[in-house]
Amino acid sequence: MKTITKQQIRQAAQEAYDEVKGLSGGANANYIPYLANIDSNLFGLSVTLPDGYSINIGDTDYRFGIESVSKVPTALLVMKQSGAQTVLNKIGADATGLPFNSIFAILLENDHPSTPLVNAGAITACSMVTPVGDSNAKWQAIVDNITDLCGSAPQLIDELYKSESATNFNNRSIAWLLKNYNRIYDDPTMSLDLYTRQCSLGITSSQLAVMAATIANAGKNPVTGKQVFDADLMPKITSMIATVGFYEHTGDWLFSSGIPAKSGVGGGVVGVLPGVMGVAAFAPPLDKAGNSVKGQAAVKAFVTKLGLGVFNGQNVEIVE
Ligand code: GLN
């Protein structure tokens, strides 16, 4: 049993933040005009523990585009609505080893879209959200689920939604290719629009840390006390995050950090240590795979300082 104090956690977060703050490198996502114009110096680090205790350092109240981090809550939603086995059958849980928006991956694995945590599988996941055929009700279910996980509501960034809708040609191809392979379960245009809209939700790193902590706490939101999903989905969603959260860099990330984490091109990074804590970081400049440079460095430095990691074979107890 490893025992750590809240003070040690706070100190590790502060040290990680201070060390990473001056880090340069990477560039804002440039293929979505709105994201290219966000202040590159924004940087926040947030931690939430299973008792709701939270640490927020830096720009943790800044609302940025959730982007691909939204794939995690919607994967949970379809597992809640249809069951984990159905999601495995209809979408899958395999890493692609390829970029998030890969069309090649769909051609290679045209019997299923691989995983709900890449664009193809996420568009399929949006098609599976019930009630099928009702765009408004599906959207409400997506937003309500994110609200439950975060303990507070996300807000659509309209400018981002417009910016992304006007430029998402690759994703349009993905939606129709999925249709071609019978791997989309509602209207392709509507499913793509739901995906684009969920990516355009504004969220803060402090909200994402609560989401991560809800996952780490087996579905019970540590802030609101609400049981958002069944405990048996915690290992399912965490394994998906572990296998593909950073796309073609996932293996290197997991090897060097030890924490399953998911990125978004808005600059968000969300990490889950089951039973222990949720962590989130935000900084817009990205590496070539689309993962936040500072976000990765901060999360890695933080867990490394505490000696935490899913493969360490230790039970962790957090004391006052
Ligand atoms: N909305 C973005 C896209 O589909 C999300 C990508 C990401 O965050 N990796 O391209």
XYZ file of C-alpha atoms and ligand atoms in Angstrom:
330
model
C 0.000 0.000 0.000
C 1.317 3.410 -0.974
C 0.151 6.339 1.139
C 0.228 9.911 -0.130
C -1.101 13.091 1.426
C -3.196 15.790 -0.178
C -0.369 18.199 0.554
C 2.037 16.000 -1.453
C -0.448 15.939 -4.327
C -0.840 19.724 -4.218
C 2.908 20.207 -4.142
C 3.510 17.787 -7.039
C 0.880 19.624 -9.114
C 2.449 23.010 -8.364
C 5.964 21.767 -9.167
C 4.796 20.128 -12.403
C 3.010 23.325 -13.410
C 6.024 25.533 -12.614
C 8.447 23.263 -14.475
C 6.321 23.016 -17.597
C 5.079 26.622 -17.753
C 8.053 27.882 -19.778
C 8.124 24.916 -22.163
C 7.972 25.926 -25.810
C 7.340 23.803 -28.882
C 4.291 22.683 -30.756
C 1.708 24.809 -32.536
C -2.006 25.449 -32.225
C -4.201 23.272 -34.433
C -4.245 25.164 -37.736
C -6.778 23.144 -39.711
C -9.659 24.576 -37.670
C -9.479 28.393 -38.002
C -10.935 29.145 -34.545
C -8.309 27.022 -32.775
C -5.430 28.627 -34.677
C -6.291 31.967 -33.053
C -6.419 30.923 -29.378
C -3.752 32.432 -27.091
C -0.892 29.892 -27.152
C 0.278 30.849 -23.675
C -2.818 29.637 -21.867
C -1.945 26.804 -19.490
C -3.852 25.106 -16.701
C -3.519 21.991 -14.568
C -6.394 20.502 -12.551
C -6.687 17.491 -10.266
C -9.788 16.028 -8.622
C -9.724 13.274 -5.999
C -12.458 10.694 -5.321
C -13.676 12.749 -2.336
C -14.140 15.829 -4.532
C -11.007 17.640 -3.284
C -9.732 19.663 -6.248
C -6.538 21.474 -7.149
C -6.585 24.092 -9.912
C -3.465 25.923 -11.064
C -3.239 28.477 -13.895
C -5.893 29.010 -16.571
C -8.263 26.350 -15.280
C -11.432 28.416 -15.795
C -10.746 29.205 -19.453
C -13.340 27.597 -21.750
C -11.645 25.880 -24.660
C -12.855 23.455 -27.339
C -13.255 19.979 -25.843
C -12.617 18.440 -29.303
C -11.603 14.782 -29.162
C -11.862 14.571 -25.389
C -15.625 14.512 -26.140
C -15.135 11.050 -27.638
C -14.724 9.683 -24.100
C -18.089 10.780 -22.648
C -19.980 9.799 -25.806
C -18.322 6.358 -25.795
C -19.567 6.032 -22.220
C -23.029 7.196 -23.244
C -23.408 4.564 -25.972
C -22.069 1.883 -23.611
C -24.657 3.024 -21.058
C -27.441 2.994 -23.631
C -26.549 -0.148 -25.624
C -24.110 -2.075 -23.424
C -20.344 -2.495 -23.686
C -20.618 -5.684 -25.763
C -22.733 -3.972 -28.439
C -20.204 -1.149 -28.662
C -17.420 -3.714 -29.008
C -19.340 -5.480 -31.800
C -20.446 -2.373 -33.688
C -17.410 -0.127 -33.201
C -14.595 -2.087 -31.538
C -11.836 -1.246 -29.085
C -8.673 -1.610 -31.153
C -5.912 0.931 -31.457
C -5.441 2.031 -35.063
C -1.824 3.138 -34.680
C -2.742 5.846 -37.165
C -3.748 9.527 -36.975
C -7.128 10.388 -35.413
C -8.715 11.290 -38.736
C -7.290 8.402 -40.737
C -9.288 7.167 -43.713
C -6.682 4.494 -44.322
C -7.631 2.934 -40.953
C -11.240 2.582 -42.122
C -10.172 0.924 -45.366
C -7.930 -1.494 -43.470
C -10.531 -2.430 -40.871
C -13.712 -2.004 -42.832
C -15.568 -4.600 -40.763
C -15.660 -2.133 -37.847
C -14.463 1.438 -37.178
C -11.857 0.296 -34.564
C -12.656 2.364 -31.482
C -15.002 5.210 -30.446
C -11.915 7.284 -29.592
C -10.876 8.036 -33.196
C -12.949 10.173 -35.563
C -14.533 7.261 -37.463
C -15.624 5.415 -34.320
C -16.752 8.642 -32.674
C -19.000 9.490 -35.636
C -20.396 5.952 -35.451
C -20.894 6.412 -31.691
C -22.906 9.592 -32.387
C -25.005 7.579 -34.843
C -25.728 5.011 -32.115
C -26.862 7.513 -29.462
C -30.562 6.980 -28.801
C -33.218 7.905 -29.728
C -32.008 7.124 -33.265
C -33.501 9.524 -35.805
C -34.067 12.397 -33.368
C -31.193 14.847 -33.655
C -32.411 17.190 -30.888
C -32.962 14.404 -28.361
C -29.608 12.821 -29.233
C -27.852 16.164 -28.739
C -29.575 16.627 -25.389
C -28.421 13.153 -24.303
C -24.818 13.948 -25.316
C -24.793 17.273 -23.437
C -26.601 15.903 -20.368
C -24.091 13.073 -20.121
C -21.124 15.474 -20.244
C -22.860 17.662 -17.655
C -23.343 14.679 -15.341
C -19.719 13.612 -15.728
C -18.343 17.124 -15.124
C -20.875 18.150 -12.486
C -21.529 21.327 -14.502
C -22.616 22.082 -18.049
C -20.380 22.578 -21.081
C -21.279 25.477 -23.384
C -21.259 25.366 -27.154
C -18.655 27.714 -28.674
C -20.723 28.783 -31.648
C -17.802 30.310 -33.518
C -15.854 27.048 -33.183
C -18.846 25.006 -34.357
C -19.199 27.221 -37.438
C -15.462 27.194 -38.072
C -15.272 23.424 -37.824
C -18.462 22.759 -39.821
C -17.140 24.896 -42.674
C -13.834 23.008 -42.884
C -14.538 19.373 -41.899
C -14.174 17.879 -45.377
C -12.113 14.922 -44.185
C -14.729 14.019 -41.587
C -17.452 14.246 -44.231
C -15.537 11.626 -46.219
C -15.279 9.457 -43.114
C -19.029 9.616 -42.480
C -19.866 8.532 -46.018
C -17.201 5.831 -46.070
C -18.725 4.439 -42.878
C -22.096 4.489 -44.619
C -20.562 2.595 -47.515
C -19.455 -0.149 -45.105
C -22.782 -0.165 -43.185
C -20.923 1.078 -40.122
C -23.112 4.024 -39.322
C -26.460 3.526 -37.615
C -28.315 6.777 -38.251
C -28.286 9.453 -40.931
C -24.578 10.084 -41.795
C -24.953 13.866 -42.126
C -26.783 14.121 -38.806
C -24.242 11.845 -37.079
C -21.372 13.939 -38.409
C -23.099 17.144 -37.292
C -23.569 15.775 -33.761
C -19.891 14.807 -33.672
C -18.799 18.248 -34.909
C -21.066 19.970 -32.390
C -19.841 17.890 -29.453
C -16.240 18.699 -30.445
C -17.185 22.404 -30.358
C -18.355 22.352 -26.754
C -16.445 24.715 -24.501
C -15.094 23.149 -21.332
C -12.537 24.053 -18.655
C -9.701 21.955 -17.302
C -11.326 22.034 -13.873
C -14.501 20.519 -15.389
C -12.458 17.879 -17.216
C -10.660 16.896 -14.008
C -14.068 16.224 -12.426
C -15.005 14.129 -15.471
C -11.757 12.167 -15.131
C -12.343 11.737 -11.402
C -15.881 10.476 -12.061
C -14.391 7.810 -14.324
C -11.659 7.043 -11.752
C -14.341 6.835 -9.064
C -16.220 4.051 -10.913
C -18.918 6.336 -12.284
C -19.810 8.262 -9.150
C -19.245 11.991 -9.599
C -17.162 12.994 -6.555
C -18.543 16.542 -6.558
C -22.273 15.948 -7.072
C -22.443 12.415 -5.635
C -24.446 11.237 -8.671
C -23.796 7.730 -10.016
C -23.382 8.638 -13.681
C -22.582 5.179 -15.095
C -22.330 1.609 -13.802
C -19.044 0.760 -12.107
C -18.350 -2.054 -14.571
C -17.877 0.523 -17.356
C -14.854 2.074 -15.603
C -12.380 -0.594 -16.821
C -14.015 -0.565 -20.265
C -13.618 3.149 -20.902
C -10.204 3.282 -19.214
C -8.892 0.475 -21.425
C -10.092 2.360 -24.503
C -8.345 5.512 -23.303
C -5.179 3.519 -22.560
C -5.019 1.880 -25.996
C -5.676 4.868 -28.264
C -5.940 8.096 -26.213
C -2.954 9.719 -27.940
C -3.493 8.062 -31.349
C -0.236 6.956 -32.994
C 1.745 8.136 -29.944
C -0.306 6.204 -27.403
C 2.211 3.438 -26.731
C 5.088 5.838 -26.181
C 2.884 7.923 -23.897
C 1.695 5.008 -21.774
C 5.195 3.569 -21.566
C 6.704 6.819 -20.354
C 3.895 8.232 -18.202
C 1.978 5.196 -16.900
C -1.374 7.005 -16.998
C -4.177 6.372 -19.528
C -4.980 9.766 -21.045
C -7.006 11.299 -23.876
C -6.186 14.411 -25.837
C -8.105 16.922 -27.916
C -6.829 19.360 -30.548
C -8.226 22.215 -28.451
C -5.250 21.549 -26.143
C -6.965 19.449 -23.485
C -5.470 16.331 -21.922
C -7.459 14.163 -19.499
C -5.830 11.416 -17.426
C -7.480 8.688 -15.366
C -5.918 6.695 -12.527
C -8.704 4.261 -11.584
C -9.507 4.408 -7.891
C -7.004 7.204 -7.294
C -7.728 10.469 -9.133
C -8.550 12.363 -12.293
C -6.200 14.927 -13.807
C -6.636 17.400 -16.655
C -4.346 19.880 -18.350
C -4.893 22.499 -21.022
C -2.407 24.283 -23.305
C -3.128 24.927 -27.026
C 0.202 24.153 -28.780
C 0.155 20.565 -30.108
C 2.720 18.040 -31.292
C 2.451 16.462 -34.739
C -0.062 13.825 -33.564
C -2.366 16.574 -32.231
C -1.589 16.180 -28.528
C -0.913 19.189 -26.283
C 2.826 19.546 -25.696
C 2.570 21.210 -22.295
C -0.494 19.201 -21.346
C 1.385 15.956 -21.823
C 4.477 17.247 -20.017
C 2.458 18.530 -17.053
C 0.438 15.338 -16.554
C 3.533 13.195 -16.909
C 5.606 15.305 -14.504
C 2.768 15.322 -11.975
C 2.208 11.544 -11.827
C 5.937 10.814 -12.004
C 6.631 13.032 -8.974
C 4.034 11.085 -7.006
C 5.282 7.703 -8.281
C 1.806 6.868 -9.574
C 0.881 4.763 -12.605
C -1.580 2.044 -13.562
C 1.172 -0.537 -14.040
C 2.934 0.059 -10.715
C 1.088 -2.747 -8.956
C 0.367 -0.657 -5.876
C -2.781 0.158 -4.015
C -2.806 3.865 -3.278
C -4.334 5.474 -0.213
C -4.766 9.238 -0.074
C -4.810 10.739 3.426
C -5.379 14.295 4.690
N -13.007 17.932 -34.186
C -11.667 17.475 -34.430
C -11.630 16.678 -35.711
O -12.516 15.940 -35.951
C -11.188 16.679 -33.264
C -9.823 16.054 -33.458
C -9.044 15.891 -32.193
O -9.254 16.562 -31.185
N -8.022 15.049 -32.251
O -10.726 16.771 -36.499
